[in-house]
Amino acid sequence: MFEKILIANRGEIALRIHRACKEMGIKTVAVHSEADADAMHVRLADEAICIGPARSTDSYLNKSAIISAALVSGADAIHPAFGFLSENADFAEMIEEHGIKFIGPSADIIRLMGDKVAAKDSAIKAGLPVVPGSDGAIESLEDALDCAEKFGYPVILKAAAGGGGRGMRIAFNEEELKEGYVLCKKESLSFFGDDTVYLEKYLTNPRHIEIQVLADEHGNAVHLGERDCSIQRNNQKVIEETPSPALNSQERNEIGEIVRKAVKEIGYTNAGTIEFLYENGGFYFMEMNTRIQVEHPITEMVTGIDLVREQIRIASGAKLGYTQEDVTFQGHAIECRINAEDPETFAPNPGKVNEWHAPGGLGIRVDSGVYSGYSIPPHYDSMIAKLIVSGKTRNACMMRLKRALEEFVIDGIKTSIPLHQKVISQSDFIDGTYNIKWLEKFMEKERAKKEEN
């Protein structure tokens, strides 16, 4: 087992990893920017090293500075968490070249799954269901038009190196495809340095459902059920829950087993998530995230399995120690991402937190590095906390979530809590009949009501 782990991240996830390490008797090294000197994980870590100015490119994305910090501190492993360099194959490769263990899959797997075209090809070979689309990259506008004619409109163009909702264009007819093709390639080149795009049939009202997996370096793999991430805005998740209210037991077991076998076929190790669009009983592969997910806590709540601890164990060479038959699911869990932003305009609202009171009680968990008097820096993602609630049933879970949101006090800045309170009171959410477009349509209605008044 590792003696010292460097946490190459910030915020609540850095604190989450620190806590897992301490429970395993492992020392931690926090790297931080100048803006994060007062962050909670920095204050609690055994060692803390400043790696640069506030700007991410000079700190959390500075590969050399992070690896230098690991060498200086004597860390024998690096945990990248999510975002920043977590899915950067070159970074994983550099770490291994310096004799330090990267807590995640191999650089080759990260590189494979980071290329959306290659990932889709691998998914098909591994037996995962996919959305009908182009056979690899689209080389020209003529190719795009031919594919659209073959599959029928609407279609969607996607950046091969894309992610986070960037590099996508939907076309409902030939004219929109012509315009979208040019714009998609430009955006892909601008954001990802690669203008390769591919085309797929566009699903009109799907849900976003992902399957969590764990796989060790000895050929063992399990799935830990699904998470429904369909409550989202601009392709950014807002609320997640497990199990999905849209799936029955047969569908759940079948897709879980398909994914478990696919992970073994691909040769994947560590924690990962395979994401699907789900519509009319069909699953369609989107991508694989080769890291821990923001929403991993809801899976922990229903399985009792500490995913970060398992990541560390697997990276150290340990076997899973359990089979699929040993994995059990109990109750329901929902997560709300609490952002420092205006709940109506979604404009970031960093600043000093004058008062912080997190909800408590049975079945409530808050993952956050915020405390009273802490100043939210303006340089990073606006998520400041995750409220995770569990209950024996979905209804019990929703009632507990309602109470927890009412109890949550964050004074000094605007947050997304009012938005969450509105969403969970809507009949479509209560009935579980939402899809990935529901939240944006709901917000449009809310804006229209406000303009009328």
Short mmCIF file of C-alpha atoms in Angstrom, two decimals:
data_model
loop_
_atom_site.label_atom_id
_atom_site.label_comp_id
_atom_site.label_asym_id
_atom_site.label_seq_id
_atom_site.Cartn_x
_atom_site.Cartn_y
_atom_site.Cartn_z
CA MET A 1 0.00 0.00 0.00
CA PHE A 2 1.08 3.57 -0.64
CA GLU A 3 2.66 5.61 2.15
CA LYS A 4 2.00 9.09 0.74
CA ILE A 5 -0.41 10.32 -1.94
CA LEU A 6 -0.30 13.71 -3.66
CA ILE A 7 -3.78 15.07 -4.44
CA ALA A 8 -3.60 16.89 -7.79
CA ASN A 9 -6.83 18.82 -7.45
CA ARG A 10 -8.77 21.30 -5.32
CA GLY A 11 -12.11 21.90 -3.64
CA GLU A 12 -14.46 19.30 -2.24
CA ILE A 13 -12.97 16.39 -4.19
CA ALA A 14 -9.48 17.10 -2.86
CA LEU A 15 -10.91 16.98 0.67
CA ARG A 16 -12.83 13.80 -0.20
CA ILE A 17 -9.61 12.07 -1.31
CA HIS A 18 -7.74 13.35 1.76
CA ARG A 19 -10.36 11.80 4.02
CA ALA A 20 -10.14 8.42 2.27
CA CYS A 21 -6.34 8.48 2.59
CA LYS A 22 -6.44 9.29 6.31
CA GLU A 23 -8.86 6.42 6.93
CA MET A 24 -6.36 4.13 5.20
CA GLY A 25 -3.40 5.43 7.21
CA ILE A 26 -1.87 7.16 4.18
CA LYS A 27 -0.20 10.58 4.41
CA THR A 28 -1.38 13.30 2.03
CA VAL A 29 0.25 16.10 0.07
CA ALA A 30 -1.97 18.97 -1.06
CA VAL A 31 -0.83 21.03 -4.03
CA HIS A 32 -2.54 24.37 -4.41
CA SER A 33 -2.55 27.66 -6.24
CA GLU A 34 -1.92 30.96 -4.47
CA ALA A 35 -5.70 31.53 -4.48
CA ASP A 36 -6.32 28.28 -2.56
CA ALA A 37 -3.87 28.80 0.29
CA ASP A 38 -6.75 28.84 2.81
CA ALA A 39 -8.62 25.88 1.33
CA MET A 40 -9.75 23.22 3.79
CA HIS A 41 -7.86 20.33 2.17
CA VAL A 42 -4.69 22.44 2.24
CA ARG A 43 -5.14 23.12 5.96
CA LEU A 44 -5.76 19.45 6.77
CA ALA A 45 -3.13 17.76 4.58
CA ASP A 46 0.10 16.45 6.11
CA GLU A 47 2.02 18.59 3.65
CA ALA A 48 1.04 21.48 1.37
CA ILE A 49 2.95 22.82 -1.62
CA CYS A 50 2.05 25.92 -3.63
CA ILE A 51 2.47 25.16 -7.34
CA GLY A 52 1.69 28.51 -8.92
CA PRO A 53 -0.59 31.53 -9.36
CA ALA A 54 -4.39 31.39 -9.36
CA ARG A 55 -4.76 30.73 -13.07
CA SER A 56 -5.31 27.00 -13.69
CA THR A 57 -2.84 26.88 -16.56
CA ASP A 58 -0.12 28.04 -14.15
CA SER A 59 -1.07 25.71 -11.32
CA TYR A 60 -3.55 22.83 -11.51
CA LEU A 61 -2.80 22.25 -15.20
CA ASN A 62 0.97 22.63 -14.75
CA LYS A 63 2.19 19.05 -15.17
CA SER A 64 5.82 19.77 -14.36
CA ALA A 65 4.99 21.67 -11.17
CA ILE A 66 2.75 18.87 -9.89
CA ILE A 67 5.26 16.12 -10.64
CA SER A 68 8.06 18.20 -9.08
CA ALA A 69 5.96 18.56 -5.94
CA ALA A 70 5.46 14.80 -5.84
CA LEU A 71 9.19 14.16 -6.18
CA VAL A 72 10.14 16.76 -3.57
CA SER A 73 7.58 15.46 -1.06
CA GLY A 74 8.37 11.80 -1.70
CA ALA A 75 4.82 10.90 -2.72
CA ASP A 76 4.59 7.43 -4.22
CA ALA A 77 1.24 8.01 -5.95
CA ILE A 78 -0.82 10.86 -7.44
CA HIS A 79 -4.62 11.01 -7.39
CA PRO A 80 -5.93 13.33 -10.15
CA ALA A 81 -9.61 13.33 -9.03
CA PHE A 82 -11.84 14.82 -11.79
CA GLY A 83 -11.38 17.74 -14.17
CA PHE A 84 -8.00 19.43 -14.69
CA LEU A 85 -5.47 16.67 -15.64
CA SER A 86 -7.55 13.65 -14.60
CA GLU A 87 -8.06 12.45 -18.18
CA ASN A 88 -4.78 13.70 -19.63
CA ALA A 89 -2.92 10.68 -21.00
CA ASP A 90 0.37 12.57 -21.30
CA PHE A 91 0.20 13.50 -17.61
CA ALA A 92 -0.47 9.89 -16.58
CA GLU A 93 2.46 8.79 -18.75
CA MET A 94 4.80 11.40 -17.27
CA ILE A 95 3.89 10.34 -13.74
CA GLU A 96 4.65 6.69 -14.45
CA GLU A 97 7.95 7.63 -16.13
CA HIS A 98 9.04 9.26 -12.87
CA GLY A 99 8.35 6.07 -10.92
CA ILE A 100 5.16 7.40 -9.33
CA LYS A 101 1.84 5.55 -9.53
CA PHE A 102 -1.04 7.25 -11.29
CA ILE A 103 -4.29 6.41 -9.49
CA GLY A 104 -6.43 5.65 -12.51
CA PRO A 105 -6.34 3.59 -15.70
CA SER A 106 -3.32 3.34 -17.99
CA ALA A 107 -2.30 6.22 -20.23
CA ASP A 108 -3.15 4.09 -23.27
CA ILE A 109 -6.72 3.54 -22.08
CA ILE A 110 -7.16 7.24 -21.23
CA ARG A 111 -5.91 8.14 -24.70
CA LEU A 112 -8.21 5.58 -26.34
CA MET A 113 -11.32 6.71 -24.48
CA GLY A 114 -10.43 10.38 -24.92
CA ASP A 115 -10.72 10.00 -28.69
CA LYS A 116 -14.47 9.77 -29.19
CA VAL A 117 -14.16 8.03 -32.57
CA ALA A 118 -11.73 5.40 -31.28
CA ALA A 119 -13.80 5.02 -28.11
CA LYS A 120 -16.93 4.31 -30.14
CA ASP A 121 -15.07 1.72 -32.21
CA SER A 122 -13.83 0.06 -29.01
CA ALA A 123 -17.34 0.15 -27.56
CA ILE A 124 -18.75 -1.63 -30.59
CA LYS A 125 -16.03 -4.31 -30.44
CA ALA A 126 -16.71 -4.77 -26.72
CA GLY A 127 -20.42 -5.31 -27.32
CA LEU A 128 -21.80 -1.98 -26.13
CA PRO A 129 -24.89 -0.63 -27.92
CA VAL A 130 -24.21 2.60 -29.84
CA VAL A 131 -26.17 5.33 -31.59
CA PRO A 132 -26.23 4.83 -35.38
CA GLY A 133 -23.66 7.13 -36.93
CA SER A 134 -20.64 7.65 -39.15
CA ASP A 135 -18.04 4.93 -39.45
CA GLY A 136 -15.28 6.93 -37.80
CA ALA A 137 -14.43 10.57 -38.48
CA ILE A 138 -16.29 12.70 -41.03
CA GLU A 139 -13.71 13.75 -43.60
CA SER A 140 -15.79 16.28 -45.54
CA LEU A 141 -19.12 18.05 -45.72
CA GLU A 142 -20.16 15.63 -48.45
CA ASP A 143 -19.55 12.72 -46.05
CA ALA A 144 -21.68 14.43 -43.43
CA LEU A 145 -24.54 14.98 -45.89
CA ASP A 146 -24.36 11.35 -47.05
CA CYS A 147 -24.51 10.07 -43.45
CA ALA A 148 -27.45 12.32 -42.63
CA GLU A 149 -29.33 11.04 -45.65
CA LYS A 150 -28.61 7.46 -44.60
CA PHE A 151 -29.73 7.82 -40.95
CA GLY A 152 -32.31 10.58 -41.36
CA TYR A 153 -32.55 13.94 -39.61
CA PRO A 154 -32.07 15.15 -36.94
CA VAL A 155 -28.36 14.38 -36.58
CA ILE A 156 -25.65 15.68 -34.25
CA LEU A 157 -22.03 16.55 -35.03
CA LYS A 158 -19.54 15.97 -32.23
CA ALA A 159 -15.86 16.78 -31.71
CA ALA A 160 -13.79 13.60 -31.56
CA ALA A 161 -11.69 15.10 -28.75
CA GLY A 162 -14.65 16.85 -27.12
CA GLY A 163 -16.29 16.82 -23.74
CA GLY A 164 -18.20 18.99 -21.29
CA GLY A 165 -20.82 19.88 -23.87
CA ARG A 166 -18.32 21.61 -26.17
CA GLY A 167 -17.94 20.87 -29.88
CA MET A 168 -21.53 19.79 -30.61
CA ARG A 169 -24.00 20.93 -33.30
CA ILE A 170 -27.51 19.59 -33.93
CA ALA A 171 -28.95 19.73 -37.44
CA PHE A 172 -32.61 19.18 -38.31
CA ASN A 173 -32.11 19.67 -42.05
CA GLU A 174 -29.48 19.98 -44.77
CA GLU A 175 -28.96 23.73 -44.38
CA GLU A 176 -28.40 23.43 -40.63
CA LEU A 177 -25.94 20.59 -41.23
CA LYS A 178 -23.92 22.66 -43.70
CA GLU A 179 -23.67 25.52 -41.23
CA GLY A 180 -23.14 23.27 -38.22
CA TYR A 181 -20.33 21.33 -39.89
CA VAL A 182 -18.21 24.46 -40.31
CA LEU A 183 -18.98 25.77 -36.80
CA CYS A 184 -18.37 22.41 -35.13
CA LYS A 185 -14.95 22.00 -36.74
CA LYS A 186 -13.97 25.57 -35.75
CA GLU A 187 -15.09 25.09 -32.16
CA SER A 188 -13.38 21.71 -31.94
CA LEU A 189 -10.09 23.18 -33.11
CA SER A 190 -10.43 26.15 -30.77
CA PHE A 191 -11.23 24.16 -27.61
CA PHE A 192 -9.40 20.89 -28.19
CA GLY A 193 -6.71 21.63 -30.78
CA ASP A 194 -8.24 19.00 -33.09
CA ASP A 195 -10.97 19.62 -35.67
CA THR A 196 -11.88 15.96 -36.17
CA VAL A 197 -15.65 15.45 -35.93
CA TYR A 198 -18.07 12.57 -36.28
CA LEU A 199 -21.82 12.33 -36.85
CA GLU A 200 -24.59 10.45 -35.06
CA LYS A 201 -28.35 10.12 -35.22
CA TYR A 202 -29.81 12.63 -32.77
CA LEU A 203 -32.15 11.27 -30.11
CA THR A 204 -34.94 13.76 -29.42
CA ASN A 205 -35.91 13.14 -25.77
CA PRO A 206 -33.41 10.79 -24.15
CA ARG A 207 -32.30 10.35 -20.56
CA HIS A 208 -28.64 10.41 -19.51
CA ILE A 209 -27.84 7.19 -17.67
CA GLU A 210 -24.37 6.06 -16.65
CA ILE A 211 -23.01 2.82 -15.21
CA GLN A 212 -20.29 2.87 -12.53
CA VAL A 213 -17.61 0.19 -12.79
CA LEU A 214 -14.61 -0.98 -10.79
CA ALA A 215 -11.94 -3.23 -12.31
CA ASP A 216 -8.68 -4.42 -10.77
CA GLU A 217 -5.40 -5.38 -12.41
CA HIS A 218 -6.13 -9.10 -12.02
CA GLY A 219 -9.05 -9.35 -14.46
CA ASN A 220 -11.87 -8.82 -11.95
CA ALA A 221 -14.63 -6.32 -12.66
CA VAL A 222 -17.98 -5.33 -11.16
CA HIS A 223 -20.65 -2.78 -11.96
CA LEU A 224 -22.19 -0.72 -9.16
CA GLY A 225 -25.49 0.10 -10.81
CA GLU A 226 -26.62 3.18 -12.68
CA ARG A 227 -26.95 6.90 -12.03
CA ASP A 228 -29.58 9.00 -13.77
CA CYS A 229 -28.02 12.36 -14.66
CA SER A 230 -30.81 13.70 -16.86
CA ILE A 231 -31.45 16.88 -14.85
CA GLN A 232 -28.89 19.05 -16.61
CA ARG A 233 -28.39 22.44 -18.20
CA ASN A 234 -26.14 23.09 -21.22
CA ASN A 235 -24.92 19.49 -20.90
CA GLN A 236 -23.83 20.17 -17.30
CA LYS A 237 -25.34 17.90 -14.65
CA VAL A 238 -27.36 19.56 -11.89
CA ILE A 239 -29.09 16.71 -10.01
CA GLU A 240 -28.30 12.99 -10.12
CA GLU A 241 -30.07 10.01 -8.60
CA THR A 242 -29.78 6.26 -8.24
CA PRO A 243 -31.48 4.02 -9.09
CA SER A 244 -33.01 5.62 -12.16
CA PRO A 245 -36.81 5.93 -11.93
CA ALA A 246 -36.93 5.05 -15.65
CA LEU A 247 -35.42 1.55 -15.47
CA ASN A 248 -36.89 -1.73 -14.35
CA SER A 249 -34.86 -4.50 -12.70
CA GLN A 250 -34.41 -6.46 -15.91
CA GLU A 251 -33.07 -3.47 -17.86
CA ARG A 252 -30.80 -2.55 -14.94
CA ASN A 253 -29.31 -6.02 -14.66
CA GLU A 254 -28.91 -6.48 -18.40
CA ILE A 255 -27.09 -3.21 -19.10
CA GLY A 256 -24.98 -3.65 -15.97
CA GLU A 257 -23.77 -7.05 -17.11
CA ILE A 258 -23.12 -5.80 -20.65
CA VAL A 259 -20.97 -3.00 -19.24
CA ARG A 260 -19.12 -5.29 -16.82
CA LYS A 261 -18.13 -7.62 -19.65
CA ALA A 262 -17.19 -4.71 -21.91
CA VAL A 263 -14.85 -3.26 -19.30
CA LYS A 264 -13.02 -6.58 -19.08
CA GLU A 265 -12.86 -6.81 -22.88
CA ILE A 266 -11.40 -3.31 -23.18
CA GLY A 267 -8.82 -4.07 -20.49
CA TYR A 268 -9.89 -1.20 -18.26
CA THR A 269 -8.65 -0.90 -14.67
CA ASN A 270 -9.65 1.28 -11.69
CA ALA A 271 -12.90 3.26 -11.37
CA GLY A 272 -14.69 4.34 -14.52
CA THR A 273 -18.09 5.29 -15.83
CA ILE A 274 -19.73 4.37 -19.11
CA GLU A 275 -22.34 6.93 -20.14
CA PHE A 276 -25.40 6.20 -22.26
CA LEU A 277 -28.34 7.98 -23.77
CA TYR A 278 -31.51 6.03 -23.00
CA GLU A 279 -34.70 6.31 -24.99
CA ASN A 280 -37.68 3.99 -25.51
CA GLY A 281 -35.97 1.07 -23.78
CA GLY A 282 -32.72 1.39 -25.74
CA PHE A 283 -29.25 2.26 -24.44
CA TYR A 284 -26.77 4.08 -26.69
CA PHE A 285 -23.10 4.51 -25.75
CA MET A 286 -21.90 8.12 -25.46
CA GLU A 287 -18.49 7.96 -23.82
CA MET A 288 -16.39 6.52 -21.04
CA ASN A 289 -15.11 8.72 -18.24
CA THR A 290 -11.76 7.35 -17.09
CA ARG A 291 -11.86 8.91 -13.62
CA ILE A 292 -13.94 9.30 -10.49
CA GLN A 293 -17.15 11.22 -11.17
CA VAL A 294 -18.53 14.25 -9.35
CA GLU A 295 -21.69 12.25 -8.58
CA HIS A 296 -19.94 9.15 -7.20
CA PRO A 297 -21.33 9.66 -3.65
CA ILE A 298 -24.85 8.52 -4.54
CA THR A 299 -23.42 5.16 -5.63
CA GLU A 300 -21.56 4.93 -2.33
CA MET A 301 -24.79 5.62 -0.45
CA VAL A 302 -26.70 2.71 -2.01
CA THR A 303 -23.86 0.18 -2.21
CA GLY A 304 -21.82 0.99 0.91
CA ILE A 305 -18.66 0.85 -1.20
CA ASP A 306 -16.10 3.67 -0.81
CA LEU A 307 -15.14 4.36 -4.43
CA VAL A 308 -12.09 6.51 -3.66
CA ARG A 309 -10.76 3.89 -1.27
CA GLU A 310 -11.27 1.26 -3.98
CA GLN A 311 -9.40 3.44 -6.49
CA ILE A 312 -6.42 3.57 -4.16
CA ARG A 313 -6.55 -0.16 -3.39
CA ILE A 314 -6.73 -1.09 -7.07
CA ALA A 315 -3.84 1.24 -7.97
CA SER A 316 -1.73 -0.39 -5.25
CA GLY A 317 -2.22 -3.76 -6.98
CA ALA A 318 -4.84 -5.20 -4.64
CA LYS A 319 -7.64 -7.44 -5.87
CA LEU A 320 -11.25 -6.28 -5.58
CA GLY A 321 -11.94 -8.99 -3.05
CA TYR A 322 -15.58 -9.39 -4.05
CA THR A 323 -17.65 -10.47 -7.05
CA GLN A 324 -20.74 -9.08 -8.74
CA GLU A 325 -22.90 -11.37 -6.62
CA ASP A 326 -21.51 -9.70 -3.49
CA VAL A 327 -22.60 -6.22 -4.58
CA THR A 328 -25.97 -5.25 -3.10
CA PHE A 329 -28.12 -2.15 -3.57
CA GLN A 330 -30.19 -0.65 -0.79
CA GLY A 331 -32.53 2.32 -0.95
CA HIS A 332 -32.34 5.46 -3.05
CA ALA A 333 -29.94 8.42 -3.21
CA ILE A 334 -30.05 11.88 -4.80
CA GLU A 335 -27.31 14.47 -5.21
CA CYS A 336 -27.70 18.22 -5.72
CA ARG A 337 -24.71 20.19 -6.98
CA ILE A 338 -24.60 23.45 -5.03
CA ASN A 339 -23.00 26.19 -7.10
CA ALA A 340 -21.94 29.72 -6.18
CA GLU A 341 -24.08 31.32 -8.85
CA ASP A 342 -27.25 33.27 -9.43
CA PRO A 343 -30.08 30.68 -9.45
CA GLU A 344 -31.89 32.51 -12.28
CA THR A 345 -29.14 33.83 -14.56
CA PHE A 346 -26.50 31.22 -13.60
CA ALA A 347 -23.86 33.97 -13.47
CA PRO A 348 -20.99 32.93 -11.13
CA ASN A 349 -21.15 34.60 -7.72
CA PRO A 350 -17.84 34.08 -5.90
CA GLY A 351 -17.09 35.94 -2.66
CA LYS A 352 -16.86 35.60 1.10
CA VAL A 353 -19.13 33.13 2.87
CA ASN A 354 -20.27 34.97 5.98
CA GLU A 355 -22.19 32.07 7.42
CA TRP A 356 -22.19 28.37 6.60
CA HIS A 357 -24.54 25.84 8.13
CA ALA A 358 -24.75 22.44 6.45
CA PRO A 359 -27.81 20.23 7.02
CA GLY A 360 -27.49 17.04 9.05
CA GLY A 361 -29.40 14.04 10.28
CA LEU A 362 -29.92 10.48 9.16
CA GLY A 363 -29.13 9.85 5.49
CA ILE A 364 -27.60 13.26 4.78
CA ARG A 365 -24.06 13.90 3.58
CA VAL A 366 -22.45 17.16 2.47
CA ASP A 367 -19.18 17.05 0.52
CA SER A 368 -17.62 20.51 0.61
CA GLY A 369 -14.48 22.38 1.54
CA VAL A 370 -16.37 25.57 2.44
CA TYR A 371 -16.49 27.03 5.95
CA SER A 372 -17.70 30.27 7.56
CA GLY A 373 -15.35 33.08 6.61
CA TYR A 374 -13.99 31.28 3.55
CA SER A 375 -13.74 33.28 0.31
CA ILE A 376 -14.82 31.46 -2.85
CA PRO A 377 -12.15 32.30 -5.48
CA PRO A 378 -13.41 33.51 -8.88
CA HIS A 379 -10.90 31.52 -10.90
CA TYR A 380 -12.46 28.05 -10.92
CA ASP A 381 -15.64 26.04 -11.38
CA SER A 382 -18.57 27.44 -9.39
CA MET A 383 -19.50 24.18 -7.62
CA ILE A 384 -18.87 24.63 -3.88
CA ALA A 385 -20.73 21.69 -2.36
CA LYS A 386 -22.61 18.49 -3.03
CA LEU A 387 -25.68 17.65 -1.00
CA ILE A 388 -26.24 13.90 -0.99
CA VAL A 389 -29.35 12.40 0.55
CA SER A 390 -30.44 8.77 0.87
CA GLY A 391 -33.58 7.00 2.01
CA LYS A 392 -35.23 3.59 1.97
CA THR A 393 -37.50 4.66 -0.91
CA ARG A 394 -37.38 7.38 -3.56
CA ASN A 395 -40.26 9.19 -1.88
CA ALA A 396 -38.53 9.11 1.51
CA CYS A 397 -35.36 10.35 -0.15
CA MET A 398 -37.15 13.29 -1.81
CA MET A 399 -38.81 14.33 1.44
CA ARG A 400 -35.44 14.24 3.19
CA LEU A 401 -33.87 16.25 0.36
CA LYS A 402 -36.57 18.91 0.67
CA ARG A 403 -35.87 19.23 4.38
CA ALA A 404 -32.09 19.33 3.86
CA LEU A 405 -32.30 22.12 1.28
CA GLU A 406 -34.48 24.16 3.65
CA GLU A 407 -31.91 23.67 6.40
CA PHE A 408 -28.86 24.57 4.27
CA VAL A 409 -27.61 28.09 5.09
CA ILE A 410 -24.99 29.81 2.93
CA ASP A 411 -24.89 33.55 3.58
CA GLY A 412 -22.82 36.13 1.71
CA ILE A 413 -23.09 34.72 -1.80
CA LYS A 414 -25.87 33.57 -4.12
CA THR A 415 -26.20 29.83 -4.66
CA SER A 416 -28.22 27.39 -6.74
CA ILE A 417 -30.20 26.14 -3.71
CA PRO A 418 -33.41 28.01 -4.75
CA LEU A 419 -33.22 26.31 -8.16
CA HIS A 420 -32.95 22.87 -6.56
CA GLN A 421 -35.93 23.63 -4.35
CA LYS A 422 -38.01 24.57 -7.39
CA VAL A 423 -36.96 21.53 -9.41
CA ILE A 424 -37.71 18.90 -6.78
CA SER A 425 -41.20 20.35 -6.24
CA GLN A 426 -42.21 19.86 -9.89
CA SER A 427 -44.52 16.97 -10.77
CA ASP A 428 -42.23 15.72 -13.56
CA PHE A 429 -39.38 15.31 -11.09
CA ILE A 430 -41.61 13.79 -8.43
CA ASP A 431 -42.97 11.30 -10.98
CA GLY A 432 -39.49 10.67 -12.44
CA THR A 433 -40.65 11.44 -16.00
CA TYR A 434 -37.98 14.01 -16.88
CA ASN A 435 -35.34 13.82 -19.65
CA ILE A 436 -32.15 15.73 -20.52
CA LYS A 437 -34.13 18.63 -22.02
CA TRP A 438 -36.56 19.01 -19.15
CA LEU A 439 -34.61 21.50 -17.01
CA GLU A 440 -33.91 23.94 -19.83
CA LYS A 441 -37.58 23.90 -20.87
CA PHE A 442 -38.58 24.44 -17.25
CA MET A 443 -36.23 27.42 -16.93
CA GLU A 444 -37.62 28.91 -20.14
CA LYS A 445 -41.13 28.73 -18.67
CA GLU A 446 -39.92 30.33 -15.44
CA ARG A 447 -38.31 33.20 -17.35
CA ALA A 448 -41.49 33.69 -19.42
CA LYS A 449 -43.60 33.86 -16.22
CA LYS A 450 -41.26 36.45 -14.75
CA GLU A 451 -41.41 38.60 -17.90
CA GLU A 452 -45.23 38.47 -17.86
CA ASN A 453 -45.26 39.74 -14.28
#
